[in-house]
CSV table of C-alpha atoms and ligand atoms in Angstrom, one decimal:
chain,number,residue,atom,x,y,z
E,1,MET,CA,19.0,24.2,15.5
E,2,SER,CA,18.6,25.7,12.1
E,3,SER,CA,15.1,26.0,10.8
E,4,PRO,CA,14.3,22.7,8.9
E,5,ASN,CA,14.1,22.8,4.9
E,6,ALA,CA,11.1,20.9,4.0
E,7,ASP,CA,11.9,20.8,0.3
E,8,THR,CA,14.0,17.6,0.4
E,9,PRO,CA,12.1,15.3,2.6
E,10,MET,CA,8.7,16.5,1.1
E,11,ALA,CA,10.2,15.3,-2.5
E,12,SER,CA,10.8,12.0,-0.7
E,13,LEU,CA,7.6,11.8,0.7
E,14,SER,CA,5.6,12.2,-2.5
E,15,SER,CA,7.7,10.1,-4.9
E,16,GLY,CA,9.1,7.2,-2.7
E,17,PRO,CA,10.1,6.1,0.7
E,18,LEU,CA,7.0,7.8,2.7
E,19,GLN,CA,3.9,7.3,0.0
E,20,GLY,CA,0.3,8.2,0.2
E,21,GLU,CA,-1.3,10.3,2.7
E,22,PRO,CA,0.3,10.5,5.7
E,23,PRO,CA,-1.5,10.0,9.1
E,24,LEU,CA,-0.1,13.6,10.4
E,25,GLY,CA,-1.2,15.4,7.0
E,26,ARG,CA,1.5,16.6,4.6
E,27,GLU,CA,2.8,19.6,6.0
E,28,LEU,CA,3.2,18.6,9.6
E,29,THR,CA,4.8,15.0,8.3
E,30,ALA,CA,7.3,17.1,6.2
E,31,LYS,CA,8.2,19.2,8.9
E,32,LEU,CA,9.1,16.2,10.9
E,33,LEU,CA,10.9,14.4,8.2
E,34,ALA,CA,13.0,17.5,7.7
E,35,ILE,CA,14.2,17.8,11.6
E,36,SER,CA,14.5,13.9,11.4
E,37,HIS,CA,16.6,14.3,8.4
E,38,GLU,CA,19.0,16.9,9.6
E,39,TYR,CA,19.8,15.0,12.8
E,40,CYS,CA,20.2,11.4,11.2
E,41,GLN,CA,21.9,12.9,8.2
E,42,ALA,CA,25.2,12.3,9.9
E,43,GLU,CA,24.7,9.1,10.3
E,44,GLY,CA,25.1,8.0,6.8
E,45,GLY,CA,23.4,4.6,6.0
E,46,CYS,CA,22.9,2.6,9.5
E,47,HIS,CA,20.9,5.1,11.5
E,48,GLY,CA,20.4,7.8,8.4
E,49,PRO,CA,17.1,8.9,7.1
E,50,ASP,CA,16.5,6.0,5.1
E,51,HIS,CA,16.3,4.0,8.0
E,52,THR,CA,14.1,6.3,9.7
E,53,GLU,CA,11.7,5.9,6.7
E,54,ARG,CA,11.6,2.3,6.2
E,55,VAL,CA,10.9,2.0,10.1
E,56,HIS,CA,8.2,4.4,9.3
E,57,ASN,CA,7.0,2.6,6.3
E,58,LEU,CA,7.1,-0.8,8.5
E,59,ALA,CA,5.2,0.7,11.7
E,60,LEU,CA,2.6,2.0,9.5
E,61,HIS,CA,2.2,-1.2,7.8
E,62,ILE,CA,1.8,-3.2,11.3
E,63,GLY,CA,-0.4,-0.2,12.6
E,64,ARG,CA,-2.8,-0.6,9.8
E,65,LEU,CA,-3.0,-4.3,10.5
E,66,MET,CA,-3.6,-3.6,14.2
E,67,ASN,CA,-5.9,-0.7,14.5
E,68,ALA,CA,-3.3,1.5,15.9
E,69,ARG,CA,-3.0,5.1,16.2
E,70,LEU,CA,-1.4,6.1,12.9
E,71,ASP,CA,-0.7,9.5,14.2
E,72,ILE,CA,1.2,8.5,17.2
E,73,LEU,CA,3.3,6.1,15.5
E,74,SER,CA,4.2,8.2,12.5
E,75,ALA,CA,5.7,11.1,14.4
E,76,ALA,CA,7.2,8.5,16.9
E,77,ALA,CA,8.9,6.8,13.8
E,78,LEU,CA,10.3,9.7,12.5
E,79,LEU,CA,11.7,11.3,15.5
E,80,HIS,CA,13.0,8.0,17.2
E,81,ASP,CA,16.5,8.2,16.3
E,82,ILE,CA,17.3,11.8,16.5
E,83,GLY,CA,19.5,11.4,19.9
E,84,ARG,CA,21.6,8.7,17.6
E,85,SER,CA,24.8,11.4,17.3
E,86,HIS,CA,24.7,11.9,21.2
E,87,GLU,CA,25.1,7.9,21.4
E,88,MET,CA,27.6,7.7,18.8
E,89,LEU,CA,29.9,10.3,20.0
E,90,SER,CA,29.7,8.8,23.4
E,91,GLN,CA,30.5,5.3,22.3
E,92,GLY,CA,27.4,4.6,24.0
E,93,LYS,CA,27.4,5.9,27.5
E,94,ILE,CA,24.6,8.1,26.0
E,95,CYS,CA,21.3,6.0,25.7
E,96,HIS,CA,19.9,7.8,22.2
E,97,ALA,CA,16.6,6.6,23.1
E,98,THR,CA,16.3,8.6,26.3
E,99,LYS,CA,18.3,11.6,24.8
E,100,GLY,CA,16.0,11.4,21.7
E,101,ALA,CA,12.9,11.2,24.0
E,102,GLU,CA,14.1,14.3,25.7
E,103,MET,CA,14.7,16.2,22.1
E,104,SER,CA,11.6,15.1,21.1
E,105,ARG,CA,9.6,16.5,24.0
E,106,THR,CA,10.9,20.0,23.0
E,107,ILE,CA,10.4,19.5,19.4
E,108,LEU,CA,6.5,18.3,19.9
E,109,LYS,CA,5.8,21.2,22.2
E,110,GLY,CA,7.2,23.7,19.4
E,111,LEU,CA,5.0,22.0,17.0
E,112,GLU,CA,1.9,22.4,19.7
E,113,PHE,CA,1.0,18.8,20.0
E,114,SER,CA,-1.3,17.8,22.8
E,115,GLN,CA,-0.1,16.8,26.1
E,116,GLU,CA,-1.9,13.6,25.3
E,117,MET,CA,0.0,13.2,22.0
E,118,GLN,CA,3.5,14.3,23.3
E,119,ASP,CA,3.2,11.8,26.5
E,120,ALA,CA,2.3,8.5,24.1
E,121,ILE,CA,4.7,9.5,21.3
E,122,ILE,CA,7.6,10.0,24.1
E,123,HIS,CA,6.7,6.9,25.2
E,124,CYS,CA,7.3,5.2,22.0
E,125,ILE,CA,10.5,6.6,21.6
E,126,GLU,CA,12.0,5.9,25.1
E,127,ALA,CA,11.1,2.3,24.8
E,128,HIS,CA,12.0,1.6,21.1
E,129,ARG,CA,15.5,0.4,22.3
E,130,TYR,CA,16.7,-3.1,22.2
E,131,ARG,CA,19.2,-2.8,24.8
E,132,ASN,CA,16.8,-0.7,27.1
E,133,LYS,CA,15.1,-1.4,30.3
E,134,LYS,CA,12.2,0.5,29.2
E,135,ILE,CA,9.6,-1.7,28.5
E,136,PRO,CA,6.9,-1.2,25.6
E,137,GLU,CA,3.6,-0.7,27.3
E,138,THR,CA,1.1,0.4,24.8
E,139,LEU,CA,0.3,-0.8,21.3
E,140,GLU,CA,1.9,2.1,19.3
E,141,ALA,CA,4.9,1.5,21.3
E,142,LYS,CA,5.1,-2.1,20.9
E,143,ILE,CA,4.8,-1.4,17.0
E,144,LEU,CA,7.5,0.8,16.9
E,145,PHE,CA,9.6,-1.6,18.8
E,146,ASP,CA,9.0,-4.1,16.2
E,147,ALA,CA,9.3,-1.6,13.3
E,148,ASP,CA,13.1,-0.8,14.3
E,149,LYS,CA,14.0,-4.2,14.9
E,150,LEU,CA,12.7,-5.5,11.6
E,151,ASP,CA,14.8,-3.2,10.1
E,152,SER,CA,18.2,-4.6,12.1
E,153,ILE,CA,17.7,-8.0,10.7
E,154,GLY,CA,17.3,-9.5,7.1
E,155,ALA,CA,19.2,-8.5,4.3
E,156,ILE,CA,19.1,-5.0,5.4
E,157,GLY,CA,20.0,-6.0,9.0
E,158,ILE,CA,23.0,-7.4,7.1
E,159,GLY,CA,23.7,-4.3,5.1
E,160,ARG,CA,23.5,-2.2,8.1
E,161,ALA,CA,25.5,-4.3,10.4
E,162,PHE,CA,28.5,-3.9,8.1
E,163,LEU,CA,28.1,-0.2,7.6
E,164,PHE,CA,28.2,0.2,11.7
E,165,ALA,CA,31.2,-2.2,11.8
E,166,GLY,CA,32.7,0.2,8.8
E,167,GLN,CA,32.0,3.4,10.8
E,168,VAL,CA,33.6,1.7,14.2
E,169,GLY,CA,36.7,0.7,11.8
E,170,ALA,CA,35.9,-3.1,12.7
E,171,ARG,CA,37.2,-6.1,10.7
E,172,LEU,CA,35.2,-7.8,8.0
E,173,HIS,CA,35.0,-10.9,10.0
E,174,ASN,CA,36.7,-13.1,12.5
E,175,ARG,CA,34.8,-16.4,13.6
E,176,GLY,CA,38.1,-17.3,15.4
E,177,VAL,CA,37.1,-14.9,18.2
E,178,ASP,CA,35.5,-15.7,21.4
E,179,VAL,CA,32.8,-12.9,21.6
E,180,LYS,CA,32.5,-12.8,25.0
E,181,LYS,CA,35.7,-11.2,25.1
E,182,THR,CA,35.3,-8.7,22.6
E,183,ARG,CA,34.1,-5.0,22.9
E,184,SER,CA,31.6,-3.1,21.2
E,185,TYR,CA,33.0,0.0,19.5
E,186,SER,CA,36.5,-2.1,18.9
E,187,THR,CA,38.0,-3.8,16.0
E,188,GLU,CA,36.4,-6.9,16.8
E,189,ASP,CA,32.9,-5.2,16.8
E,190,THR,CA,31.8,-7.1,13.4
E,191,ALA,CA,29.0,-7.6,11.8
E,192,TYR,CA,29.2,-11.1,12.8
E,193,ARG,CA,29.7,-10.2,16.3
E,194,GLU,CA,26.2,-8.4,16.0
E,195,PHE,CA,24.7,-11.3,14.5
E,196,LEU,CA,26.0,-13.3,17.7
E,197,VAL,CA,25.1,-10.8,20.6
E,198,LYS,CA,22.0,-9.4,19.1
E,199,LEU,CA,20.6,-9.8,15.6
E,200,CYS,CA,19.9,-13.7,16.1
E,201,LYS,CA,17.8,-13.1,19.6
E,202,ILE,CA,15.7,-10.5,17.9
E,203,LYS,CA,13.0,-12.8,16.1
E,204,ASP,CA,12.1,-13.7,19.8
E,205,LYS,CA,11.5,-10.6,21.0
E,206,MET,CA,9.1,-9.3,18.7
E,207,LEU,CA,5.7,-8.1,20.1
E,208,THR,CA,3.1,-8.2,17.8
E,209,PRO,CA,1.6,-11.2,15.5
E,210,GLU,CA,3.1,-9.3,12.3
E,211,GLY,CA,6.3,-8.1,13.6
E,212,LYS,CA,7.4,-12.1,14.7
E,213,ARG,CA,6.0,-13.1,11.2
E,214,LEU,CA,8.2,-11.0,9.1
E,215,ALA,CA,11.2,-11.4,12.0
E,216,ALA,CA,11.0,-15.3,11.3
E,217,GLU,CA,11.5,-15.0,7.6
E,218,ARG,CA,14.2,-12.3,7.7
E,219,HIS,CA,16.0,-14.5,10.7
E,220,GLU,CA,16.2,-17.5,8.3
E,221,PHE,CA,18.1,-15.3,5.5
E,222,MET,CA,20.5,-13.9,7.7
E,223,GLU,CA,21.2,-17.8,8.8
E,224,VAL,CA,21.9,-18.4,5.3
E,225,PHE,CA,24.0,-15.6,5.2
E,226,PHE,CA,26.5,-15.7,8.2
E,227,LYS,CA,27.1,-19.6,7.4
E,228,ARG,CA,28.0,-18.8,3.8
E,229,LEU,CA,30.2,-15.9,4.8
E,230,ASP,CA,32.0,-18.0,7.1
E,231,LYS,CA,32.9,-20.3,3.9
E,232,GLU,CA,34.2,-17.9,2.0
E,233,ILE,CA,36.2,-15.6,4.1
E,234,HIS,CA,39.5,-17.3,4.0
E,235,GLY,CA,39.2,-17.0,-0.1
E,236,SER,CA,40.3,-20.6,-0.4
E,237,PRO,CA,37.9,-23.1,-2.6
E,238,ARG,CA,38.9,-25.6,0.0
E,239,ASN,CA,37.0,-23.7,2.9
E,240,ASN,CA,33.8,-23.9,0.7
E,241,SER,CA,33.3,-27.3,1.8
E,242,ASP,CA,34.8,-27.1,5.5
E,243,ASN,CA,32.7,-24.9,8.1
E,244,SER,CA,34.4,-26.6,10.9
E,245,GLN,CA,37.3,-24.1,12.1
V,1,LIG,FE1,17.3,3.5,17.8
V,2,LIG,FE1,16.1,3.1,15.0
């Protein structure tokens, strides 16, 4: 990896996405943000740097309400998806949470994080994935899990689902197909399939009270959106009142 350039991340730190005094201090936060940007840049709008920044902000918001360790949360949120390109290139065979945790261990050691901090941060990263068997055990891991899931639902979640479908070359929408017979990373890996397979269940998986509250509200919006998508998909005014196909 080339040495991280802190200029761009520092700019976003002071002017927008990551506002206020960061829990790890500005210098260390900028370094982690630069590392995160470097690994996540290629992931575009779906798992790119803006996703990381939103998850960071959501995690700190919930963390403050629950008196969590914000320094642990901040580092874990910034690094949580750095293994993503490995999962994408392997078409899901490599788990990005496991890979990202492994990569983060090396990074955190290099930045001289204490062993206690490393272990706590690594646990959050390993356990943040929805489909993983690794269960979030600490307060910080539960908060990162919720923050990451919140960014996959609501209006942002819909946008990200379509971006992902575009990345894998999926169709816009196909309500006629049985999702049980479809595969991920195929042309049927649509945003609506993602809604049925994963997004509609997220509100019931949340682990913190604030996560549950925000998820309920975002879930409602998704339901309205996908119902509307069904109505508009054939482009015929007749279908606007026919949702039974
Ligand atoms: Fe992730
Ligand atoms: Fe994520």
